[in-house]
Structures are given as C-alpha cells and as structure tokens.
Amino acid sequence: MSGHATYQPTNRVLQWLEKRLPIGGLVHSSFIAYPTPRNLNYWWAFGGILSFMLGVQIITGIVLAMHYTPHVDMAFKSIEIVMRDVNFGWLLRYLHANGAAMFFLAVYIHMFRGLYYGSYKEPREVLWILGVILYLLMMATGFMGYVLVWGQMSFWAATVITNLFSAIPGVGDAIVTWLWGGYAVGNPTLNRFYSLHYLLPFVIAGVVVLHVWALHVTGQNNPTGIEPKSDQDTVSFTPYATIKDGFLMVCFCILFAWFVFYIPNFLGHSDNYIPANPAVTPSEIVPEWYYLPFYAILRSIPNKLLGVIALFGSIGILAFLPWLDTSKVRSARYRPLFRQFFWLFVIAAVGLGWLGTKPPEGIYVILARILTFYYFAFFLIVLPLLGIFEKTKPLPNSISESVLGAKA
Ligand code: HEM
C-alpha cells in the first residue's frame, strides 16, 4: 500500500526532487491517501501518540545530555545543577522523567488494544513481534535512564536487577561481573548505562520504522477484526485519522502537562533524591510503576532461578501470542468468553502491579502467586482452548455493514 500512488507535485522544486528521490510520494501514499478502516476508534490513536512521545524523549534527552556528567562523583550533582541552574532545566528533566511514564502508559494501552481486537493475528504476526521487541527495548532504556540519576533508588535498582543474572547456573556470576565492568555497580556501570541509554532510543526509532512498514503492508486491523473488502470500508488517512489522532494527542498532552507542572514527583520515589550510597540499603527497593507487575511475578516465586525465568518468560510469552491464540475470530466484540478472560487478565496485570509495591510476605505473596498463575494460564491454557470451545457471535459481512447497518 506504500509507494508512489497518485502524488503529482505542482511545485517545480518538488517535481525535480520527486524524480530523484520520491519521498513526497512515499509520504503521500503512507500518511495522506493511505486507506484506513472507516470504523477505527480512539484506541487506534495510541501508535501516533507513542511516536510523538518517542520524539519528546529524544529531544529532551539530547538537551539533558548536554548538562549531564556520567561519573559516580558528579552524576547526582549534575542533575541538581540541571534542576537549579540550567535555564528551564527543571522543565526538561520533568518532561523527560514524566515523559517516560507517559510513554509506558501509552504503550500499555496500545498493547491491550492489540490484545482486545486480536491485532496480533495472521497476517500481523511480524508487526506484533516488532512491537514486543520495541517494548523490551523501552524497558531496557527506561531502566538504564533511571540509573543515571545515581540516587539511592538508582543504585539499588541497578544492583538488584543486574544481580538477577547471577541466578544463571555456572556462568551467572561471570555475567554479572561483565555487566558491571567490575566487582560492584560502579563507575564503569554508570558509564556504559549512559552510552546505551543514549543509543537505544535511536534503535527504537529504527524498529518503529520497521513496525510501521509492516503495518502498511498488512493494513490496519479495526474493531470488527474483519478485513476491508471494498472502498466503502475505508477512508483516507488524511484528514480522517490525522484529525482524530491529533485530537487525542492534545488530550494526552494535557494529562502529561498536568503531571509535569502540578505533580512532577508523584510517580518518582523520594529516596532517589538521596545520593547513591553503596553502604546503606534503602528500607524498600521499588521499581518505577511500569515494571511493577513483573517485579511481583519475580518475587512471587521462592526460587531465584525460577523467579528470573518467570520474569523473562512473562514478557517473552507475548512473542508467541499469535500462535497461542487459536481462535479464527479476531475481535473480542464477537468473542463473549474471551472478553471475560481478557478483563480478568487486565485485573491480574493491575493487581500484580499493586502487589509489586507491597512487601513479599503473608497474604501479598499468596495473592501474587494466584495472579502469576492466571497470567501464564491466560496465555498457555485459556487462549489455546478458547479457540476450540468458544461459541463466537456472527460477524458482520463487511466493515461498512457494521457501521451503517445491513442495508449498506
Ligand atoms: C515505541 C513504541 C511503539 C510505537 C511508536 C508504535 C507505533 C505504532 C503505530 C504508529 C501504529 C499504527 C497506529 C495504531 O494502530 O495505533 C501501530 C500499530 C500497531 N502496533 Fe505499535 N508501536 C509501538 C509499540 C508496540 C508494542 C509494544 C506492540 C505490541 C507488543 C505494538 C503492536 C502493534 C500492533 C499489533 C499494531 C497494529 C494495530 C492494528 O492495526 O490494529 N506496538 N504501532
């Protein structure tokens, strides 16, 4: 669907360029004339919001890097200087820190949308897997960025998370030493995290290009989950999708601004305003909210190695989703049983997030085990079996029929 299409520039400079590098035609066919299903709802606006947030993170990050010093003696102080002395440094930092949280909020909505409407199913498997890779890259980038602050929580999060690799039998300790660049989290660790934290967003940007390319090959899914069959089923991307995406982007920015200007430290941990001190362990080590469900899964399992396997397994399993879900029907609209299990899954994910903030003892551990069990059962038992046993609702004949009624 991407390509040169009907683009005819009237301007002579653009005509000249188009003969040599047909970039105008590519943009036109991908973002203007591109046919999108006419029934897309606001859940389809989050891909655009994510692309926007990636831009915000890269721009604010580049400027922050101009003032940051990746050395254990100066990192914390350089951030305090950004906050107090650099013109609008506080704004840059709060945009970047809260921007990361908003980025994750958007990606979770984007992923749950995909899950609800079956957007991962044939022929969109590669598109989905590229999404899972993006998610992993986002997690790695966010983690390393948090360490750069070199506060107490940064230091201890880096210690706890890198130490997970020591659970690997035989080579675990050697891997941890290699990750640290020494025998403890220290200057080489901070330096390499800085280098990678700068690099990965550009890798993310590259994978986003592949993600959107794959999207433009298969076309978008839509709330009915059935493919467009005629011109009646689609509208052009511009103005319909651009206006709708733009509107939600503005709403999203209002929420973002509310965090930045009114509660900029709401999502952070106060211990990270204490400089890193390897001699003092904080009373509680809590990751940022967007990692909490996985932290709860890790801690729900008493054996360290099994806990680490469950942690990585809980993310890795997403890549197999297109094959674990055996149902021919995509959208949850026509899958009454799936819909109930889906909402239970949302509750389990949020519940695990809440449990990630609680100490791993008593009732909290029991609850975390139940929810961890459901998390995996959803993928490994519920989805494969539902495809066989679920009685789905009748699908409309076409997208336009679902919008305009059977007469259309
Ligand atoms: C940096 C992160 C990401 C960016 C910038 C991004 C961007 C986009 C864009 C622009 C779209 C088209 C608009 C839309 O459908 O919302 C899209 C669609 C899609 N994305 Fe992402 N995405 C990201 C992460 C992810 C992740 C983590 C997943 C899943 C694990 C994912 C899965 C999908 C799927 C399945 C579609 C097709 C949806 C459909 O047509 O129904 N994406 N993405």
Tab-separated table of C-alpha atoms and ligand atoms in Angstrom:
chain	number	residue	atom	x	y	z
A	1	MET	CA	0.000	0.000	0.000
A	2	SER	CA	3.005	2.300	0.342
A	3	GLY	CA	4.653	3.590	-2.817
A	4	HIS	CA	4.249	6.370	-5.335
A	5	ALA	CA	0.482	6.228	-5.852
A	6	THR	CA	-1.191	9.350	-7.210
A	7	TYR	CA	1.175	12.007	-5.907
A	8	GLN	CA	1.660	14.772	-8.512
A	9	PRO	CA	3.600	17.742	-7.109
A	10	THR	CA	2.721	21.083	-8.729
A	11	ASN	CA	5.748	22.865	-7.356
A	12	ARG	CA	8.746	22.600	-9.741
A	13	VAL	CA	11.302	22.057	-6.992
A	14	LEU	CA	9.252	19.170	-5.625
A	15	GLN	CA	8.845	17.753	-9.147
A	16	TRP	CA	12.615	17.893	-9.546
A	17	LEU	CA	13.154	16.164	-6.203
A	18	GLU	CA	10.458	13.565	-6.849
A	19	LYS	CA	12.263	12.350	-9.993
A	20	ARG	CA	15.413	11.819	-7.956
A	21	LEU	CA	14.104	10.790	-4.531
A	22	PRO	CA	10.363	10.071	-4.446
A	23	ILE	CA	9.981	10.872	-0.792
A	24	GLY	CA	6.927	13.098	-1.309
A	25	GLY	CA	5.121	10.184	-2.986
A	26	LEU	CA	6.044	7.903	-0.121
A	27	VAL	CA	4.732	10.321	2.498
A	28	HIS	CA	1.616	10.970	0.431
A	29	SER	CA	0.745	7.305	-0.027
A	30	SER	CA	1.635	6.392	3.577
A	31	PHE	CA	0.115	9.277	5.517
A	32	ILE	CA	-2.340	11.081	3.251
A	33	ALA	CA	-4.015	8.802	0.716
A	34	TYR	CA	-3.386	5.681	2.804
A	35	PRO	CA	-6.709	3.839	3.210
A	36	THR	CA	-7.689	3.273	6.853
A	37	PRO	CA	-10.736	1.312	8.011
A	38	ARG	CA	-13.617	3.760	8.478
A	39	ASN	CA	-14.552	2.356	11.892
A	40	LEU	CA	-11.290	2.945	13.803
A	41	ASN	CA	-11.954	4.180	17.338
A	42	TYR	CA	-9.761	6.239	19.668
A	43	TRP	CA	-7.775	3.191	20.777
A	44	TRP	CA	-6.100	3.402	17.364
A	45	ALA	CA	-4.629	6.813	18.189
A	46	PHE	CA	-2.004	5.499	20.571
A	47	GLY	CA	0.510	4.414	17.916
A	48	GLY	CA	0.713	8.065	16.845
A	49	ILE	CA	0.931	9.182	20.469
A	50	LEU	CA	3.792	6.721	21.022
A	51	SER	CA	5.683	8.080	18.026
A	52	PHE	CA	5.194	11.599	19.382
A	53	MET	CA	6.402	10.581	22.847
A	54	LEU	CA	9.491	8.945	21.355
A	55	GLY	CA	10.265	12.303	19.736
A	56	VAL	CA	9.735	14.142	23.050
A	57	GLN	CA	12.063	11.721	24.863
A	58	ILE	CA	14.797	12.008	22.233
A	59	ILE	CA	14.704	15.811	22.074
A	60	THR	CA	14.574	16.404	25.851
A	61	GLY	CA	17.164	13.646	26.371
A	62	ILE	CA	19.657	15.159	23.933
A	63	VAL	CA	19.455	18.528	25.691
A	64	LEU	CA	19.710	16.931	29.148
A	65	ALA	CA	22.812	15.044	27.985
A	66	MET	CA	24.464	18.407	27.302
A	67	HIS	CA	24.434	19.053	31.043
A	68	TYR	CA	24.859	15.578	32.468
A	69	THR	CA	28.152	14.077	33.711
A	70	PRO	CA	28.292	10.258	33.726
A	71	HIS	CA	30.661	9.898	36.656
A	72	VAL	CA	29.761	8.466	40.065
A	73	ASP	CA	31.103	11.566	41.851
A	74	MET	CA	29.299	14.049	39.627
A	75	ALA	CA	26.169	12.419	38.152
A	76	PHE	CA	23.792	13.265	41.009
A	77	LYS	CA	25.199	16.755	41.325
A	78	SER	CA	24.985	17.446	37.597
A	79	ILE	CA	21.264	16.650	37.746
A	80	GLU	CA	20.810	19.021	40.688
A	81	ILE	CA	22.540	21.673	38.578
A	82	VAL	CA	20.106	20.966	35.730
A	83	MET	CA	17.240	21.435	38.207
A	84	ARG	CA	18.521	24.636	39.801
A	85	ASP	CA	20.893	26.459	37.463
A	86	VAL	CA	20.241	25.489	33.846
A	87	ASN	CA	17.604	27.672	32.168
A	88	PHE	CA	14.400	25.629	32.072
A	89	GLY	CA	16.456	22.622	33.188
A	90	TRP	CA	13.713	21.665	35.643
A	91	LEU	CA	11.237	21.599	32.757
A	92	LEU	CA	13.497	19.451	30.602
A	93	ARG	CA	14.052	16.987	33.384
A	94	TYR	CA	10.439	16.755	34.453
A	95	LEU	CA	9.349	16.371	30.821
A	96	HIS	CA	11.849	13.557	30.348
A	97	ALA	CA	11.110	11.706	33.605
A	98	ASN	CA	7.315	12.020	33.347
A	99	GLY	CA	7.575	11.527	29.580
A	100	ALA	CA	8.961	8.043	30.227
A	101	ALA	CA	5.942	7.241	32.399
A	102	MET	CA	3.526	8.620	29.783
A	103	PHE	CA	5.328	6.606	27.095
A	104	PHE	CA	4.725	3.441	29.112
A	105	LEU	CA	1.109	4.382	29.825
A	106	ALA	CA	0.575	4.769	26.065
A	107	VAL	CA	2.360	1.514	25.234
A	108	TYR	CA	0.264	-0.455	27.723
A	109	ILE	CA	-2.948	0.958	26.226
A	110	HIS	CA	-1.573	0.202	22.749
A	111	MET	CA	-0.753	-3.394	23.709
A	112	PHE	CA	-4.069	-4.057	25.465
A	113	ARG	CA	-5.853	-2.628	22.416
A	114	GLY	CA	-3.959	-5.135	20.253
A	115	LEU	CA	-4.879	-7.934	22.613
A	116	TYR	CA	-8.576	-6.990	22.739
A	117	TYR	CA	-9.049	-6.679	18.995
A	118	GLY	CA	-6.758	-9.585	18.035
A	119	SER	CA	-4.412	-7.309	16.064
A	120	TYR	CA	-1.563	-9.815	16.544
A	121	LYS	CA	-3.272	-12.491	14.470
A	122	GLU	CA	-2.364	-13.595	10.977
A	123	PRO	CA	-1.193	-11.703	8.880
A	124	ARG	CA	0.077	-9.217	11.519
A	125	GLU	CA	2.389	-11.551	13.470
A	126	VAL	CA	5.604	-9.775	12.435
A	127	LEU	CA	4.083	-6.398	13.236
A	128	TRP	CA	3.231	-7.689	16.712
A	129	ILE	CA	6.668	-9.261	17.297
A	130	LEU	CA	8.334	-6.000	16.274
A	131	GLY	CA	6.095	-4.408	18.918
A	132	VAL	CA	7.328	-6.876	21.547
A	133	ILE	CA	10.914	-6.006	20.582
A	134	LEU	CA	10.052	-2.308	20.956
A	135	TYR	CA	8.616	-2.987	24.383
A	136	LEU	CA	11.761	-4.833	25.501
A	137	LEU	CA	13.940	-2.012	24.193
A	138	MET	CA	11.764	0.519	26.023
A	139	MET	CA	12.130	-1.413	29.269
A	140	ALA	CA	15.913	-1.595	28.938
A	141	THR	CA	16.135	2.102	28.053
A	142	GLY	CA	13.902	3.180	30.942
A	143	PHE	CA	15.852	1.089	33.433
A	144	MET	CA	19.228	2.467	32.363
A	145	GLY	CA	17.918	6.029	32.336
A	146	TYR	CA	16.719	5.692	35.912
A	147	VAL	CA	20.182	4.539	36.996
A	148	LEU	CA	21.777	7.686	35.528
A	149	VAL	CA	20.294	9.850	38.307
A	150	TRP	CA	22.622	7.992	40.680
A	151	GLY	CA	20.311	8.374	43.638
A	152	GLN	CA	19.770	5.646	46.218
A	153	MET	CA	16.982	4.002	44.245
A	154	SER	CA	19.025	4.184	41.023
A	155	PHE	CA	21.976	2.453	42.617
A	156	TRP	CA	19.988	-0.252	44.362
A	157	ALA	CA	17.719	-0.917	41.395
A	158	ALA	CA	20.850	-1.390	39.265
A	159	THR	CA	22.267	-3.751	41.887
A	160	VAL	CA	19.090	-5.834	42.257
A	161	ILE	CA	18.325	-6.112	38.555
A	162	THR	CA	21.856	-6.890	37.366
A	163	ASN	CA	22.184	-9.425	40.190
A	164	LEU	CA	19.264	-11.380	38.721
A	165	PHE	CA	21.671	-12.738	36.137
A	166	SER	CA	23.696	-14.400	38.917
A	167	ALA	CA	20.870	-16.966	39.104
A	168	ILE	CA	22.029	-18.479	35.788
A	169	PRO	CA	23.806	-21.706	36.771
A	170	GLY	CA	27.571	-21.833	36.230
A	171	VAL	CA	28.141	-18.597	34.335
A	172	GLY	CA	25.813	-16.301	36.322
A	173	ASP	CA	28.460	-14.562	38.448
A	174	ALA	CA	30.769	-14.086	35.472
A	175	ILE	CA	27.909	-12.460	33.524
A	176	VAL	CA	27.160	-10.068	36.393
A	177	THR	CA	30.839	-9.027	36.669
A	178	TRP	CA	30.861	-8.495	32.907
A	179	LEU	CA	27.673	-6.374	33.069
A	180	TRP	CA	29.065	-4.252	35.893
A	181	GLY	CA	32.509	-3.848	34.333
A	182	GLY	CA	33.916	-4.575	37.810
A	183	TYR	CA	33.074	-6.303	41.054
A	184	ALA	CA	30.224	-3.994	42.047
A	185	VAL	CA	27.908	-1.452	40.427
A	186	GLY	CA	30.274	1.474	39.926
A	187	ASN	CA	31.696	3.992	37.505
A	188	PRO	CA	32.090	1.639	34.516
A	189	THR	CA	28.478	0.516	35.045
A	190	LEU	CA	27.212	4.102	35.084
A	191	ASN	CA	29.239	4.950	32.006
A	192	ARG	CA	28.027	2.047	29.913
A	193	PHE	CA	24.426	2.621	31.006
A	194	TYR	CA	24.780	6.210	29.818
A	195	SER	CA	26.215	5.122	26.486
A	196	LEU	CA	23.413	2.579	25.958
A	197	HIS	CA	20.700	4.886	27.242
A	198	TYR	CA	21.723	7.362	24.542
A	199	LEU	CA	21.946	4.695	21.850
A	200	LEU	CA	18.788	2.638	22.414
A	201	PRO	CA	16.177	5.328	21.611
A	202	PHE	CA	17.648	5.512	18.112
A	203	VAL	CA	17.462	1.737	17.829
A	204	ILE	CA	13.827	2.076	18.959
A	205	ALA	CA	13.263	4.689	16.253
A	206	GLY	CA	14.689	2.248	13.662
A	207	VAL	CA	12.434	-0.578	14.864
A	208	VAL	CA	9.436	1.813	14.811
A	209	VAL	CA	10.136	2.347	11.090
A	210	LEU	CA	10.003	-1.445	10.569
A	211	HIS	CA	6.871	-1.641	12.748
A	212	VAL	CA	5.062	0.987	10.686
A	213	TRP	CA	6.353	-0.545	7.462
A	214	ALA	CA	4.916	-3.932	8.493
A	215	LEU	CA	1.669	-2.142	9.386
A	216	HIS	CA	1.482	-0.602	5.935
A	217	VAL	CA	1.979	-3.973	4.281
A	218	THR	CA	-0.919	-5.672	6.088
A	219	GLY	CA	-3.074	-2.601	6.635
A	220	GLN	CA	-4.659	-1.760	9.968
A	221	ASN	CA	-6.903	-4.063	11.871
A	222	ASN	CA	-10.140	-2.479	13.148
A	223	PRO	CA	-12.768	-3.008	15.875
A	224	THR	CA	-14.639	-5.666	13.885
A	225	GLY	CA	-11.452	-7.612	13.190
A	226	ILE	CA	-12.587	-8.284	9.614
A	227	GLU	CA	-10.521	-7.025	6.682
A	228	PRO	CA	-11.743	-4.145	4.471
A	229	LYS	CA	-13.331	-5.569	1.314
A	230	SER	CA	-14.243	-2.509	-0.722
A	231	ASP	CA	-13.589	1.227	-0.956
A	232	GLN	CA	-16.707	1.717	1.159
A	233	ASP	CA	-14.892	0.153	4.097
A	234	THR	CA	-12.031	2.649	4.174
A	235	VAL	CA	-11.394	6.390	4.349
A	236	SER	CA	-8.168	8.234	3.570
A	237	PHE	CA	-5.695	8.636	6.434
A	238	THR	CA	-5.764	12.420	5.991
A	239	PRO	CA	-7.900	14.135	7.134
A	240	TYR	CA	-9.867	11.434	8.988
A	241	ALA	CA	-7.184	9.639	11.027
A	242	THR	CA	-4.869	12.642	11.316
A	243	ILE	CA	-7.576	14.794	12.904
A	244	LYS	CA	-8.707	12.059	15.248
A	245	ASP	CA	-5.128	11.141	16.257
A	246	GLY	CA	-4.306	14.839	16.656
A	247	PHE	CA	-7.275	15.444	18.938
A	248	LEU	CA	-6.363	12.605	21.286
A	249	MET	CA	-2.718	13.655	21.200
A	250	VAL	CA	-3.750	17.086	22.522
A	251	CYS	CA	-5.807	15.441	25.314
A	252	PHE	CA	-2.854	13.207	26.127
A	253	CYS	CA	-0.550	16.245	26.270
A	254	ILE	CA	-2.913	17.907	28.761
A	255	LEU	CA	-2.570	14.888	31.046
A	256	PHE	CA	1.197	14.909	30.500
A	257	ALA	CA	1.365	18.628	31.309
A	258	TRP	CA	-0.678	18.077	34.465
A	259	PHE	CA	1.961	15.644	35.733
A	260	VAL	CA	4.875	17.862	34.667
A	261	PHE	CA	3.522	21.120	36.097
A	262	TYR	CA	1.460	20.022	39.098
A	263	ILE	CA	2.758	16.691	40.407
A	264	PRO	CA	6.187	16.170	38.792
A	265	ASN	CA	7.448	13.874	41.554
A	266	PHE	CA	4.248	11.938	42.092
A	267	LEU	CA	5.478	8.895	40.179
A	268	GLY	CA	9.039	9.031	41.499
A	269	HIS	CA	10.473	7.731	44.740
A	270	SER	CA	11.716	10.206	47.349
A	271	ASP	CA	14.815	8.050	48.063
A	272	ASN	CA	16.110	8.946	44.632
A	273	TYR	CA	16.726	12.471	45.925
A	274	ILE	CA	19.384	10.955	48.229
A	275	PRO	CA	22.773	10.446	46.513
A	276	ALA	CA	23.709	6.792	45.883
A	277	ASN	CA	25.376	5.188	48.865
A	278	PRO	CA	26.646	1.609	48.449
A	279	ALA	CA	26.949	1.300	52.262
A	280	VAL	CA	23.268	1.974	53.033
A	281	THR	CA	20.484	-0.217	51.630
A	282	PRO	CA	17.115	1.622	51.440
A	283	SER	CA	14.330	0.146	53.590
A	284	GLU	CA	12.407	-0.795	50.423
A	285	ILE	CA	13.602	-1.116	46.844
A	286	VAL	CA	10.721	-0.392	44.485
A	287	PRO	CA	10.980	-0.093	40.713
A	288	GLU	CA	9.122	2.510	38.653
A	289	TRP	CA	5.397	1.714	38.339
A	290	TYR	CA	5.673	0.359	34.802
A	291	TYR	CA	7.874	-2.549	35.920
A	292	LEU	CA	5.834	-3.441	38.992
A	293	PRO	CA	3.763	-6.357	37.593
A	294	PHE	CA	6.949	-8.118	36.512
A	295	TYR	CA	8.617	-7.378	39.829
A	296	ALA	CA	5.647	-9.021	41.583
A	297	ILE	CA	5.949	-12.094	39.326
A	298	LEU	CA	9.667	-12.339	40.142
A	299	ARG	CA	9.100	-12.124	43.870
A	300	SER	CA	6.102	-14.451	43.945
A	301	ILE	CA	8.378	-17.422	43.227
A	302	PRO	CA	10.592	-18.578	46.119
A	303	ASN	CA	13.401	-19.976	43.941
A	304	LYS	CA	15.634	-17.266	42.453
A	305	LEU	CA	16.338	-19.016	39.151
A	306	LEU	CA	12.690	-19.934	38.629
A	307	GLY	CA	11.694	-16.381	39.561
A	308	VAL	CA	14.031	-14.966	36.913
A	309	ILE	CA	12.739	-17.471	34.344
A	310	ALA	CA	9.145	-16.451	35.188
A	311	LEU	CA	10.089	-12.768	34.906
A	312	PHE	CA	11.615	-13.109	31.436
A	313	GLY	CA	9.030	-15.722	30.454
A	314	SER	CA	6.182	-13.351	31.284
A	315	ILE	CA	7.478	-10.898	28.683
A	316	GLY	CA	8.821	-13.439	26.181
A	317	ILE	CA	5.488	-15.253	26.039
A	318	LEU	CA	3.982	-12.203	24.324
A	319	ALA	CA	6.005	-13.004	21.206
A	320	PHE	CA	4.193	-16.350	20.881
A	321	LEU	CA	0.718	-14.869	21.300
A	322	PRO	CA	-0.189	-15.088	17.578
A	323	TRP	CA	0.162	-18.865	17.789
A	324	LEU	CA	-1.157	-19.398	21.308
A	325	ASP	CA	-4.493	-17.831	20.444
A	326	THR	CA	-6.123	-20.446	18.218
A	327	SER	CA	-9.390	-18.610	17.542
A	328	LYS	CA	-10.209	-17.709	13.936
A	329	VAL	CA	-12.203	-14.669	15.098
A	330	ARG	CA	-10.037	-11.647	15.873
A	331	SER	CA	-12.054	-9.070	17.741
A	332	ALA	CA	-13.247	-9.544	21.333
A	333	ARG	CA	-16.514	-7.937	20.189
A	334	TYR	CA	-17.561	-11.285	18.783
A	335	ARG	CA	-15.854	-13.432	21.428
A	336	PRO	CA	-18.025	-13.316	24.590
A	337	LEU	CA	-15.907	-15.719	26.636
A	338	PHE	CA	-12.585	-14.279	25.561
A	339	ARG	CA	-13.852	-10.864	26.602
A	340	GLN	CA	-14.361	-12.030	30.176
A	341	PHE	CA	-10.956	-13.681	30.374
A	342	PHE	CA	-9.438	-10.541	28.835
A	343	TRP	CA	-10.831	-8.333	31.606
A	344	LEU	CA	-9.672	-10.825	34.214
A	345	PHE	CA	-6.232	-10.551	32.629
A	346	VAL	CA	-6.337	-6.756	32.898
A	347	ILE	CA	-7.308	-7.102	36.578
A	348	ALA	CA	-4.467	-9.617	37.118
A	349	ALA	CA	-1.932	-7.288	35.479
A	350	VAL	CA	-3.061	-4.259	37.530
A	351	GLY	CA	-3.270	-6.411	40.678
A	352	LEU	CA	0.269	-7.654	40.138
A	353	GLY	CA	1.344	-4.039	39.726
A	354	TRP	CA	-0.189	-3.183	43.094
A	355	LEU	CA	1.420	-6.240	44.706
A	356	GLY	CA	4.791	-5.133	43.331
A	357	THR	CA	4.635	-2.206	45.770
A	358	LYS	CA	3.914	-4.479	48.769
A	359	PRO	CA	6.424	-6.455	50.827
A	360	PRO	CA	6.717	-10.065	49.598
A	361	GLU	CA	5.160	-11.661	52.659
A	362	GLY	CA	1.903	-13.145	54.005
A	363	ILE	CA	-1.250	-12.573	52.010
A	364	TYR	CA	0.604	-10.482	49.407
A	365	VAL	CA	2.720	-13.444	48.323
A	366	ILE	CA	-0.301	-15.716	48.133
A	367	LEU	CA	-2.195	-13.187	46.008
A	368	ALA	CA	0.851	-12.639	43.782
A	369	ARG	CA	1.113	-16.398	43.212
A	370	ILE	CA	-2.550	-16.666	42.240
A	371	LEU	CA	-2.291	-13.748	39.816
A	372	THR	CA	1.010	-15.031	38.378
A	373	PHE	CA	-0.666	-18.370	37.791
A	374	TYR	CA	-3.543	-16.651	35.995
A	375	TYR	CA	-1.122	-14.521	33.947
A	376	PHE	CA	0.538	-17.620	32.498
A	377	ALA	CA	-2.660	-19.681	32.357
A	378	PHE	CA	-4.267	-16.971	30.217
A	379	PHE	CA	-1.644	-17.491	27.523
A	380	LEU	CA	-0.934	-21.190	27.884
A	381	ILE	CA	-4.353	-22.647	28.743
A	382	VAL	CA	-7.184	-20.153	28.174
A	383	LEU	CA	-6.209	-18.831	24.739
A	384	PRO	CA	-5.374	-22.199	23.122
A	385	LEU	CA	-8.577	-23.808	24.460
A	386	LEU	CA	-10.976	-20.924	23.827
A	387	GLY	CA	-10.254	-21.146	20.102
A	388	ILE	CA	-11.616	-24.682	20.174
A	389	PHE	CA	-14.554	-24.383	22.588
A	390	GLU	CA	-15.794	-20.803	22.375
A	391	LYS	CA	-19.022	-20.113	20.514
A	392	THR	CA	-18.393	-16.824	18.770
A	393	LYS	CA	-21.027	-14.305	17.703
A	394	PRO	CA	-21.842	-13.929	13.976
A	395	LEU	CA	-19.530	-11.479	12.193
A	396	PRO	CA	-20.923	-8.661	10.034
A	397	ASN	CA	-20.414	-9.106	6.286
A	398	SER	CA	-18.281	-6.008	5.994
A	399	ILE	CA	-16.939	-3.043	7.928
A	400	SER	CA	-19.435	-0.696	6.273
A	401	GLU	CA	-22.275	-3.026	7.222
A	402	SER	CA	-21.156	-2.911	10.858
A	403	VAL	CA	-21.162	0.898	10.720
A	404	LEU	CA	-24.178	1.654	8.528
A	405	GLY	CA	-26.355	-1.413	9.134
A	406	ALA	CA	-27.193	-4.365	6.860
A	407	LYS	CA	-28.655	-2.161	4.043
A	408	ALA	CA	-25.270	-0.644	3.132
B	1	HEM	C1	7.859	2.731	20.605
B	1	HEM	C2	6.773	2.007	20.680
B	1	HEM	C3	5.743	1.890	19.593
B	1	HEM	C4	5.407	2.774	18.598
B	1	HEM	C5	5.999	4.150	18.315
B	1	HEM	C6	4.332	2.150	17.842
B	1	HEM	C7	3.726	2.727	16.740
B	1	HEM	C8	2.604	2.230	16.109
B	1	HEM	C9	1.795	2.931	15.146
B	1	HEM	C10	2.039	4.367	14.653
B	1	HEM	C11	0.784	2.110	14.794
B	1	HEM	C12	-0.403	2.446	13.863
B	1	HEM	C13	-1.465	3.196	14.662
B	1	HEM	C14	-2.172	2.357	15.683
B	1	HEM	O1	-2.687	1.294	15.338
B	1	HEM	O2	-2.181	2.757	16.866
B	1	HEM	C15	0.960	0.841	15.471
B	1	HEM	C16	0.175	-0.267	15.317
B	1	HEM	C17	0.367	-1.470	15.963
B	1	HEM	N1	1.264	-1.713	16.997
B	1	HEM	FE1	2.649	-0.415	17.691
B	1	HEM	N2	4.052	0.922	18.376
B	1	HEM	C18	4.873	0.718	19.450
B	1	HEM	C19	4.896	-0.370	20.291
B	1	HEM	C20	4.115	-1.503	20.136
B	1	HEM	C21	4.101	-2.631	21.016
B	1	HEM	C22	4.918	-2.737	22.295
B	1	HEM	C23	3.236	-3.548	20.495
B	1	HEM	C24	2.855	-4.911	20.996
B	1	HEM	C25	3.578	-5.675	21.724
B	1	HEM	C26	2.691	-2.994	19.286
B	1	HEM	C27	1.786	-3.615	18.448
B	1	HEM	C28	1.103	-3.013	17.413
B	1	HEM	C29	0.088	-3.648	16.593
B	1	HEM	C30	-0.391	-5.109	16.689
B	1	HEM	C31	-0.366	-2.683	15.692
B	1	HEM	C32	-1.446	-2.860	14.613
B	1	HEM	C33	-2.726	-2.498	15.255
B	1	HEM	C34	-3.925	-2.590	14.377
B	1	HEM	O3	-3.877	-2.256	13.212
B	1	HEM	O4	-4.936	-3.000	14.942
B	1	HEM	N3	3.234	-1.753	19.099
B	1	HEM	N4	2.066	0.948	16.282
